[in-house]
PDB file of C-alpha atoms in Angstrom:
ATOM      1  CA  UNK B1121      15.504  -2.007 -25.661  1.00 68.00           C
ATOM      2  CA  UNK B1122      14.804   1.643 -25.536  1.00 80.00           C
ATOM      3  CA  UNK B1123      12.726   4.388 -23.824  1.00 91.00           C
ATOM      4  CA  UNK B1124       9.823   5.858 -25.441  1.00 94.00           C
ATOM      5  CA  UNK B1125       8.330   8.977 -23.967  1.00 97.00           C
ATOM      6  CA  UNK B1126       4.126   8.193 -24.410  1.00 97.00           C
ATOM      7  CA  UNK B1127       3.437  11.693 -21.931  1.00 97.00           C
ATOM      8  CA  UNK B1128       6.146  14.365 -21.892  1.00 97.00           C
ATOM      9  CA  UNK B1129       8.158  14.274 -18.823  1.00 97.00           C
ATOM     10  CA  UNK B1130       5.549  11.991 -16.591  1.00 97.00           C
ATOM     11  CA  UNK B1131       5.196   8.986 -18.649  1.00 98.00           C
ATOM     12  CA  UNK B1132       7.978   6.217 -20.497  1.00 98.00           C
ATOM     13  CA  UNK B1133       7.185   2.974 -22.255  1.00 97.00           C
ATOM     14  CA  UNK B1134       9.905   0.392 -22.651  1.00 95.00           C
ATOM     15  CA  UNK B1135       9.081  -3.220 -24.468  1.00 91.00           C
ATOM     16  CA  UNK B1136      10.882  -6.180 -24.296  1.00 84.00           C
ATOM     17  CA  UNK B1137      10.377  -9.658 -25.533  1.00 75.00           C
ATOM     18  CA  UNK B1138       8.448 -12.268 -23.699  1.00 69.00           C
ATOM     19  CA  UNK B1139       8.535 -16.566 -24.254  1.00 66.00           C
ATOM     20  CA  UNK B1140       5.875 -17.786 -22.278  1.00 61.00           C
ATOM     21  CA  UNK B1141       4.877 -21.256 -22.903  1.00 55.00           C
ATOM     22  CA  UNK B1142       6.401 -21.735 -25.849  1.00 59.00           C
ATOM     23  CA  UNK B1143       4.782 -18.619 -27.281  1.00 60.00           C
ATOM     24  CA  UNK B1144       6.574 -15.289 -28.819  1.00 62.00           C
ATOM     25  CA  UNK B1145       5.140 -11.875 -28.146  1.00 68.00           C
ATOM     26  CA  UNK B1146       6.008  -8.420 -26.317  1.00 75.00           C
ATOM     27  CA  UNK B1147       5.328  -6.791 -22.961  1.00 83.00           C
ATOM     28  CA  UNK B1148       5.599  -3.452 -21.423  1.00 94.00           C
ATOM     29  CA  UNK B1149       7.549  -1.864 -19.154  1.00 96.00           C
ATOM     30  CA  UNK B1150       5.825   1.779 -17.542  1.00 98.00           C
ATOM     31  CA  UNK B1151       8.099   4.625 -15.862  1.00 98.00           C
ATOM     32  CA  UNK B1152       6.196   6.808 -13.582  1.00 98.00           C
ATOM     33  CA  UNK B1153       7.315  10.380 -12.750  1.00 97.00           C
ATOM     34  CA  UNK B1154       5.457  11.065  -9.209  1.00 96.00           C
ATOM     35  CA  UNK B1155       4.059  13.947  -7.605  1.00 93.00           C
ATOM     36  CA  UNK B1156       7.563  14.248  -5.514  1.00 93.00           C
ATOM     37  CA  UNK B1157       9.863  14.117  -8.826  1.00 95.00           C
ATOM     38  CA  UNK B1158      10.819  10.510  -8.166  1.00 96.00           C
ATOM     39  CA  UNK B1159      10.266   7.327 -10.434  1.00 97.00           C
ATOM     40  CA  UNK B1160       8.049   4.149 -10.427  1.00 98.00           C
ATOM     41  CA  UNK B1161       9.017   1.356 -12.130  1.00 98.00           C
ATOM     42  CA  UNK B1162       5.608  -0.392 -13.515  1.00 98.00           C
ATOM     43  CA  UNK B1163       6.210  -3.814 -14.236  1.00 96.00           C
ATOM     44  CA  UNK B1164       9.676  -3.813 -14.412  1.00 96.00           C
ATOM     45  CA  UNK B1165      11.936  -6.037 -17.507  1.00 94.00           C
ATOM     46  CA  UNK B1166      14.951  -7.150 -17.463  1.00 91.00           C
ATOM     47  CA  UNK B1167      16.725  -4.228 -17.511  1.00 93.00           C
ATOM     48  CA  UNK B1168      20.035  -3.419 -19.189  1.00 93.00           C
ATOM     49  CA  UNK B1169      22.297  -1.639 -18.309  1.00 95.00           C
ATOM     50  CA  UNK B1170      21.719   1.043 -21.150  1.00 94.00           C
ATOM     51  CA  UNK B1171      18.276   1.194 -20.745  1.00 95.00           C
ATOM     52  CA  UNK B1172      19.070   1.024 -16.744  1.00 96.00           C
ATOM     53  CA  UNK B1173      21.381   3.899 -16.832  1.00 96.00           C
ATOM     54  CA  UNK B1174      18.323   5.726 -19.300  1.00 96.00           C
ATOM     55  CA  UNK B1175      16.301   5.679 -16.032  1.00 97.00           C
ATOM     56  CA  UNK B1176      18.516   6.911 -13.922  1.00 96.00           C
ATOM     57  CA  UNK B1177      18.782   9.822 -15.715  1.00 96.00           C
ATOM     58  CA  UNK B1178      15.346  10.852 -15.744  1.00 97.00           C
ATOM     59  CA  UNK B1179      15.870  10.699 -11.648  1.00 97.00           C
ATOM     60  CA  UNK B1180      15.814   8.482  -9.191  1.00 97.00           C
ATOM     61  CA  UNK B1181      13.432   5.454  -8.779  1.00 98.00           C
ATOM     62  CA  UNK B1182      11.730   5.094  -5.668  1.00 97.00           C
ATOM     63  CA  UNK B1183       9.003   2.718  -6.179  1.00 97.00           C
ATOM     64  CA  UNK B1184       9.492  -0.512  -7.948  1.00 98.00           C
ATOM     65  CA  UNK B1185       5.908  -2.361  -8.522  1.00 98.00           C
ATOM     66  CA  UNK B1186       4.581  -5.470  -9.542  1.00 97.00           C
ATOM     67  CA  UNK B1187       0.976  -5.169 -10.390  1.00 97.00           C
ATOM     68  CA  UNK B1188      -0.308  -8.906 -11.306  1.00 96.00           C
ATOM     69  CA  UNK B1189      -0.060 -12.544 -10.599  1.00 93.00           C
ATOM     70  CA  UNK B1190       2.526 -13.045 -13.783  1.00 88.00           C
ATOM     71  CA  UNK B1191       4.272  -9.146 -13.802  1.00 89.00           C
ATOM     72  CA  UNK B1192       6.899  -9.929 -11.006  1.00 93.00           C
ATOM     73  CA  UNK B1193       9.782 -11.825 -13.058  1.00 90.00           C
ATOM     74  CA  UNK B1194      12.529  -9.022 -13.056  1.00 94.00           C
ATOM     75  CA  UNK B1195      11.229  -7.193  -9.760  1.00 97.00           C
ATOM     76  CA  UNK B1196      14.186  -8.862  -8.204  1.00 96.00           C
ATOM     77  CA  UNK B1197      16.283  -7.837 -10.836  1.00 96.00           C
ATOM     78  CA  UNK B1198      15.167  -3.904 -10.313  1.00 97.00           C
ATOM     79  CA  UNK B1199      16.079  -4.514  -7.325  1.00 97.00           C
ATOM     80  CA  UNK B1200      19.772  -4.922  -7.472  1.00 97.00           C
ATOM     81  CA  UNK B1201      19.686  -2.140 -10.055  1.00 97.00           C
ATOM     82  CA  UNK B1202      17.621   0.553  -7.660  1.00 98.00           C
ATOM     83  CA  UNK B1203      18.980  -0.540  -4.298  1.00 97.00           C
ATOM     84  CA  UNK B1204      16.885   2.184  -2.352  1.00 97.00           C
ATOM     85  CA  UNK B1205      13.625   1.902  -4.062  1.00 98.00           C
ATOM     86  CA  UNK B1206      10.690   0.393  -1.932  1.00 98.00           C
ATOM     87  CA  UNK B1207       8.838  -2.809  -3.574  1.00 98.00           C
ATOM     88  CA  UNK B1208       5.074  -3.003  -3.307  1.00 98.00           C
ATOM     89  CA  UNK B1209       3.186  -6.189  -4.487  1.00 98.00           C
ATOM     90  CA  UNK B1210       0.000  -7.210  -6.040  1.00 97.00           C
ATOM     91  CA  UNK B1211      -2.002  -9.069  -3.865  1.00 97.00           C
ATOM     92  CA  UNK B1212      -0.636 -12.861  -3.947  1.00 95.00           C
ATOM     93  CA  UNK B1213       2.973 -12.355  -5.533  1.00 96.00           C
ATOM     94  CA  UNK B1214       4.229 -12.542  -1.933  1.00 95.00           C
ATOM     95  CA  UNK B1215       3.090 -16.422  -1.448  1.00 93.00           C
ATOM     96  CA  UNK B1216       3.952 -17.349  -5.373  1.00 93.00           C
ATOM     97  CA  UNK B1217       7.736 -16.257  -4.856  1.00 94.00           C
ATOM     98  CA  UNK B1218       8.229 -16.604  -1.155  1.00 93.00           C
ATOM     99  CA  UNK B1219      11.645 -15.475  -1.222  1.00 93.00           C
ATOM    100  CA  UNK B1220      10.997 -12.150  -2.884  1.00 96.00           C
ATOM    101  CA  UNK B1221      11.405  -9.167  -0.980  1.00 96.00           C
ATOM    102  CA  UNK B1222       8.762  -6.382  -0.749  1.00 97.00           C
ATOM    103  CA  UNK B1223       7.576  -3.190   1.385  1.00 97.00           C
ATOM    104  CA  UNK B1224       3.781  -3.111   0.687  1.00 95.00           C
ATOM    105  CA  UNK B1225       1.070  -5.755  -0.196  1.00 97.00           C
ATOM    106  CA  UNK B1226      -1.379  -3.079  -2.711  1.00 97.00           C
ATOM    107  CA  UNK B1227      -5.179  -2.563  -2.447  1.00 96.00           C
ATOM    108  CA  UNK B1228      -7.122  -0.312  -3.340  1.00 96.00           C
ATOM    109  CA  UNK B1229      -5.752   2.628  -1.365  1.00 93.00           C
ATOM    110  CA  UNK B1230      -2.085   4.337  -3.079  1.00 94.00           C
ATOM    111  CA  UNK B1231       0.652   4.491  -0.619  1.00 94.00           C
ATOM    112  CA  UNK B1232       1.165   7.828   0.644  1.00 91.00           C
ATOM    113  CA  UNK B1233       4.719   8.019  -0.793  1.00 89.00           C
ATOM    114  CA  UNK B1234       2.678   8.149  -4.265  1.00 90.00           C
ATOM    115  CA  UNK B1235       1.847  12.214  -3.432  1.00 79.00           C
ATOM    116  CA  UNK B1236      -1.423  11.703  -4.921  1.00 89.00           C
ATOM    117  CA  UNK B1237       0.067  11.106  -8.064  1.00 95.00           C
ATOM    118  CA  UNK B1238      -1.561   7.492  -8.316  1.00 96.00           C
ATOM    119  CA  UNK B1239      -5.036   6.187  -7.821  1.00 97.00           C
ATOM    120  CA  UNK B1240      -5.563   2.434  -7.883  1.00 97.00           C
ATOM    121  CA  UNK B1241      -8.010  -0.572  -7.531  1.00 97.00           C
ATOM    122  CA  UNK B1242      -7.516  -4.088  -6.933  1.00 98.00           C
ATOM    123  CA  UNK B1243      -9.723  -5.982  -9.698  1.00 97.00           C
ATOM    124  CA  UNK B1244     -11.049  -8.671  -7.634  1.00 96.00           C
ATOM    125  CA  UNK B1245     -13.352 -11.557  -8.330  1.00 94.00           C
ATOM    126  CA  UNK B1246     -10.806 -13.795 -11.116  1.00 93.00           C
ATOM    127  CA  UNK B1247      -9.716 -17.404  -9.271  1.00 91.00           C
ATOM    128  CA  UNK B1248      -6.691 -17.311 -11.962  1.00 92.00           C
ATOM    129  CA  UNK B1249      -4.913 -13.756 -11.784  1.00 93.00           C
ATOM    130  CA  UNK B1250      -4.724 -10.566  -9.389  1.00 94.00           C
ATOM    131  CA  UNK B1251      -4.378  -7.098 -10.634  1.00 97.00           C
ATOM    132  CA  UNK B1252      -3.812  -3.911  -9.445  1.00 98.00           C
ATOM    133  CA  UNK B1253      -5.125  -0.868 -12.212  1.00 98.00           C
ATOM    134  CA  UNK B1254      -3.754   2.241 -11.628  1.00 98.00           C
ATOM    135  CA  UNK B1255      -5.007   5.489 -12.943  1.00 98.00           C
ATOM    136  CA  UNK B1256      -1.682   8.264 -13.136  1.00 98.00           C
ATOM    137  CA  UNK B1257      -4.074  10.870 -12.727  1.00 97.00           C
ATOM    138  CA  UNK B1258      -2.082  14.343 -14.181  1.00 96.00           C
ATOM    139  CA  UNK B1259      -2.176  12.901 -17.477  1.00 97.00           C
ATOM    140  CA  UNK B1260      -5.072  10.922 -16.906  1.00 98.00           C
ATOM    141  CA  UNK B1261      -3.711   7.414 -18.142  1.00 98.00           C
ATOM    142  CA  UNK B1262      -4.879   4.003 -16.697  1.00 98.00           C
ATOM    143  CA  UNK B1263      -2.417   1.596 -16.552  1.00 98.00           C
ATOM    144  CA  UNK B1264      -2.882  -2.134 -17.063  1.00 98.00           C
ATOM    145  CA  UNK B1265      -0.984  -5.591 -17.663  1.00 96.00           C
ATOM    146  CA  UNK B1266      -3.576  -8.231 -18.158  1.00 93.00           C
ATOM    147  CA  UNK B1267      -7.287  -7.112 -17.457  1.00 96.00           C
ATOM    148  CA  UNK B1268      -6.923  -5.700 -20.915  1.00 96.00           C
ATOM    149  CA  UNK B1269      -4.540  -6.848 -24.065  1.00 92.00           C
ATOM    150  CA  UNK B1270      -4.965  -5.283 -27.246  1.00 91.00           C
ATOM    151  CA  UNK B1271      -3.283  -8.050 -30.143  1.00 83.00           C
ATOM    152  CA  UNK B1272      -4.017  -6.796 -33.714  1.00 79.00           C
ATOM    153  CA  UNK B1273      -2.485  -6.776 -37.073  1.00 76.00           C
ATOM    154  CA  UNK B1274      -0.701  -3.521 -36.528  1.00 78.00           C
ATOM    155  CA  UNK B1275       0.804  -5.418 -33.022  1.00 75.00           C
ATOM    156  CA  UNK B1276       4.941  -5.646 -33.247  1.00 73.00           C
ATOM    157  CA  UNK B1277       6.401  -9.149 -32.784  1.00 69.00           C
ATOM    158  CA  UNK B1278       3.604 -11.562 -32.109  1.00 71.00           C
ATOM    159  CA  UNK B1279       4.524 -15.172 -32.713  1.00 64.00           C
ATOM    160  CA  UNK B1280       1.762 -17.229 -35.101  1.00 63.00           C
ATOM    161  CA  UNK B1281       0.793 -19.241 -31.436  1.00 72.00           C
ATOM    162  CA  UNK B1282      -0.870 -15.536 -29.786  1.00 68.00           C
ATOM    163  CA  UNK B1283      -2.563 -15.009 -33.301  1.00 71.00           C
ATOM    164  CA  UNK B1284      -4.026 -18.477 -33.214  1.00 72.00           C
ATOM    165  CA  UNK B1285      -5.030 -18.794 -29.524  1.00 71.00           C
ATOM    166  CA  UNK B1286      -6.404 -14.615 -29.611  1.00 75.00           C
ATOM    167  CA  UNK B1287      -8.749 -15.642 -32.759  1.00 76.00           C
ATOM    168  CA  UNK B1288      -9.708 -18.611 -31.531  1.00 74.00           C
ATOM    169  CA  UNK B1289     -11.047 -16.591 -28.100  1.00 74.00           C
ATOM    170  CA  UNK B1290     -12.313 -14.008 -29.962  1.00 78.00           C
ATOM    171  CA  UNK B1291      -9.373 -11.741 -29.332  1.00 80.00           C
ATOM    172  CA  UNK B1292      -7.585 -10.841 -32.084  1.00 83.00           C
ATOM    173  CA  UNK B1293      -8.007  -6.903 -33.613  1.00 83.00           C
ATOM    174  CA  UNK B1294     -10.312  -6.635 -30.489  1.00 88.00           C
ATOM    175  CA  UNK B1295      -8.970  -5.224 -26.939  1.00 92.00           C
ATOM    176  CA  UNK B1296     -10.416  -7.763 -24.250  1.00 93.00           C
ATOM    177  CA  UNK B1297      -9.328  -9.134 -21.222  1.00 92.00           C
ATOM    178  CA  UNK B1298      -6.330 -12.233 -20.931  1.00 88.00           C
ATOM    179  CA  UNK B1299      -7.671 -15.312 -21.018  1.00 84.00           C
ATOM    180  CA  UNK B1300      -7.148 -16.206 -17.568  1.00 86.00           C
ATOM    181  CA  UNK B1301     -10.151 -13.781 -16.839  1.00 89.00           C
ATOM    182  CA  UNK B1302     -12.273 -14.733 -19.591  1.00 84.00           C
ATOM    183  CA  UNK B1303     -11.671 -18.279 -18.323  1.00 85.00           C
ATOM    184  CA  UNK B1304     -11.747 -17.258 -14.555  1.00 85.00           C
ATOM    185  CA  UNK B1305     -14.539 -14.743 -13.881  1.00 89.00           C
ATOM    186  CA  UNK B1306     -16.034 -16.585 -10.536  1.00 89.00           C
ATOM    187  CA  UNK B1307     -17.424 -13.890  -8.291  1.00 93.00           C
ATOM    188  CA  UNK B1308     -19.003 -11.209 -11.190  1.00 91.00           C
ATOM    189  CA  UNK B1309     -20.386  -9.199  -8.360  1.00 94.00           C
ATOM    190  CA  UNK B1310     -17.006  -8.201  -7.134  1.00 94.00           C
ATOM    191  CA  UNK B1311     -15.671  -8.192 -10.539  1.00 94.00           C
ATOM    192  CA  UNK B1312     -18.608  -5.761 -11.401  1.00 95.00           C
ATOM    193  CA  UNK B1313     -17.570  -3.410  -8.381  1.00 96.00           C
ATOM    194  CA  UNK B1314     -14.108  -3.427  -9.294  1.00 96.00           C
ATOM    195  CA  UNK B1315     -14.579  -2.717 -12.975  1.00 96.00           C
ATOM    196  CA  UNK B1316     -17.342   0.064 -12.136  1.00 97.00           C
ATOM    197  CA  UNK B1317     -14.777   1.890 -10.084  1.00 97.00           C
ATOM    198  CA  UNK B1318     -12.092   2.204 -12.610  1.00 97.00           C
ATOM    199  CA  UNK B1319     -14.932   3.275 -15.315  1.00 97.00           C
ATOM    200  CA  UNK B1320     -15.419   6.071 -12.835  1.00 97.00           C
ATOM    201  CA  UNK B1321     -11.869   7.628 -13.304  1.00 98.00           C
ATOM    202  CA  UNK B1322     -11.331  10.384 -15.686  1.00 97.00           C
ATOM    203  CA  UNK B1323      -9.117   8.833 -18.149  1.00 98.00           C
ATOM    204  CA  UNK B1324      -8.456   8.930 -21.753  1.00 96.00           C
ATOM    205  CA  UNK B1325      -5.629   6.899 -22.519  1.00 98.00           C
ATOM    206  CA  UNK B1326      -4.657   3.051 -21.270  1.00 98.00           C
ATOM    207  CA  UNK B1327      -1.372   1.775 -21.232  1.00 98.00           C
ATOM    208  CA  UNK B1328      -0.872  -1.450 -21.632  1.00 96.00           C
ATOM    209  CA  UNK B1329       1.461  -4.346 -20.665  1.00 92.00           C
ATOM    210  CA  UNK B1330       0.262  -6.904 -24.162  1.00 90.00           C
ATOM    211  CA  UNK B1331      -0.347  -5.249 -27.336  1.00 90.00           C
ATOM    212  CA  UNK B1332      -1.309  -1.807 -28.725  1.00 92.00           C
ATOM    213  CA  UNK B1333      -2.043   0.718 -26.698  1.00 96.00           C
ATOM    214  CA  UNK B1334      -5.386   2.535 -26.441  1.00 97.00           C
ATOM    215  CA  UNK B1335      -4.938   6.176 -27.039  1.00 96.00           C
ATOM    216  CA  UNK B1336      -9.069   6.974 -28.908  1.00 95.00           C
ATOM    217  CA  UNK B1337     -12.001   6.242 -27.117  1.00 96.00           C
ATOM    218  CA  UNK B1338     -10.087   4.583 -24.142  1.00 97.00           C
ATOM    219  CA  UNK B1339     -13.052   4.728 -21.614  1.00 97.00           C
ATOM    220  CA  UNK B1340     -15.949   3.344 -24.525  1.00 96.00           C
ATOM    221  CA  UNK B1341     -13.388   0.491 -25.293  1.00 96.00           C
ATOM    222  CA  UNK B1342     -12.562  -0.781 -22.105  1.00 97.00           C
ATOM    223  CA  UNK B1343     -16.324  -0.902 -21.102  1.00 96.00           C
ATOM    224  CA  UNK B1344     -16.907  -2.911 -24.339  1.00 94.00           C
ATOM    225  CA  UNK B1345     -13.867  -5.213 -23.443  1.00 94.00           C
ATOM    226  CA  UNK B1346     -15.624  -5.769 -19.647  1.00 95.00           C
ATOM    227  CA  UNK B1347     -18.993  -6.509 -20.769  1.00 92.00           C
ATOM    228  CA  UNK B1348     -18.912  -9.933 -19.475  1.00 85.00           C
ATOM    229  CA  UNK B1349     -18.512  -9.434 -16.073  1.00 86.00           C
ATOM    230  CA  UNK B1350     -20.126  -6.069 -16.428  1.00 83.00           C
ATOM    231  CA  UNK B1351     -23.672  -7.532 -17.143  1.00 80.00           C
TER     232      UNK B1351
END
C-alpha cells in the first residue's frame, strides 16, 4: 500500500484490497490535513506499518473517522496505531460494534476540533446504510464511501463478481449509488433534503471510497447518479 497525494499538502489517497462476500475489489483510504495542521484519517485500512509510519510523517493524526454503516473495520486498528486521536462515528456504528470505542456520534454539524476545515451532512432516509458526506472545503472536494461508487473498465482490481452484479444494476461505467441505497431508498423526502444540501456545496472534485474517482463535472455527475431519490 502506498500514499498518493490527490491535493498538494491537504489531501492523500491510500487503497487497499477488500473481500466482501466472496467478492474482490478495492477501497479507499482519505488523509485529511485540517485547518489546525493536524490529520484525519477517513475511513481508515488496515494500516501497515510503512504506510503507518507515511502518516506520521505528514503530522500527527487527530481525528480518526468512520463515515458509514460498513467503513468501520480497521477504526480499531487506527486506534492502536494513533493512540491520542479522537474517534467520531457515523450514526449507527456504535450499536453494530458495541465494543468499539468512540468520542462523537456525527450529524450534520462538524466538530469544532475540525477548524472549519470540514462541512458535513448525514444522508438520511436509506433503511440499509448510514453515511456521513463531507465536503473538505479549501480544496473543495466531497468525500464519499458508498452514496456514490464509480466501477468502470479503467477501475484497478475488480473481481468478475462486482462487474457482473454492477451491470446487472445498471452500474457498471456509470457512477451511482451502492446497491444498498438503490435497494433501500424508504423515506425519499429526507433522502431529497439530504442530497439537496450536499448539491449546494461548492465542490468540484469527489473522492471516493469504490472505484474511480470523479475529478470532471463532479457536481453534474453526482446529480445524475441521485436522480432517483432526487425526483
Amino acid at each position: 500500500m502506498q500514499l498518493t497525494e490527490f491535493i498538494p499538502d491537504q489531501i492523500w489517497l491510500l487503497d487497499y484490497p477488500v473481500n466482501y462476500a466472496g467478492c474482490r475489489f478495492n477501497a479507499r483510504m482519505s488523509i485529511v490535513r485540517l485547518a489546525t495542521g493536524a490529520l484525519m484519517l477517513h475511513s481508515p485500512c488496515d494500516l501497515d506499518d510503512a504506510s503507518a509510519n507515511a502518516i506520521a510523517r505528514l503530522g500527527p493524526v487527530s481525528s480518526i473517522v468512520a463515515p458509514g454503516s460498513f467503513h468501520h473495520m480497521y477504526v480499531a486498528k487506527a486506534q492502536a496505531r494513533f493512540p491520542a486521536a479522537r474517534t467520531y462515528l457515523c450514526p449507527g456504528v456504535e450499536r453494530k460494534v458495541p465494543g468499539l470505542r468512540f468520542d462523537w456520534i456525527l450529524g450534520d454539524r462538524p466538530p469544532t476540533e475540525w477548524g472549519g476545515t470540514m462541512d458535513q451532512v448525514l444522508i438520511r432516509g436509506c433503511r440499509f446504510m448510514w453515511e456521513v458526506a463531507m465536503l473538505h472545503k479549501p480544496s473543495k472536494t466531497l468525500l464519499l464511501v458508498d452514496a456514490i461508487e464509480n466501477f468502470t473498465d479503467r477501475t484497478a482490481d475488480v473481481g468478475w463478481q462486482v462487474k457482473a452484479w454492477f451491470k446487472l444494476f445498471g452500474m457498471w461505467n456509470k457512477p451511482r449509488p451502492a446497491p444498498e441505497y438503490r435497494l433501500g431508498w424508504s423515506d425519499k423526502v429526507a433522502a431529497r433534503s439530504s442530497l439537496e444540501k450536499i448539491l449546494a456545496w461548492d465542490f468540484d472534485s469527489i473522492v471516493l471510497s469504490h472505484g474511480d474517482n470523479i475529478t470532471e463535472n463532479a457536481k453534474e455527475q453526482a446529480r445524475r447518479a441521485w436522480t432517483p431519490p432526487l425526483r
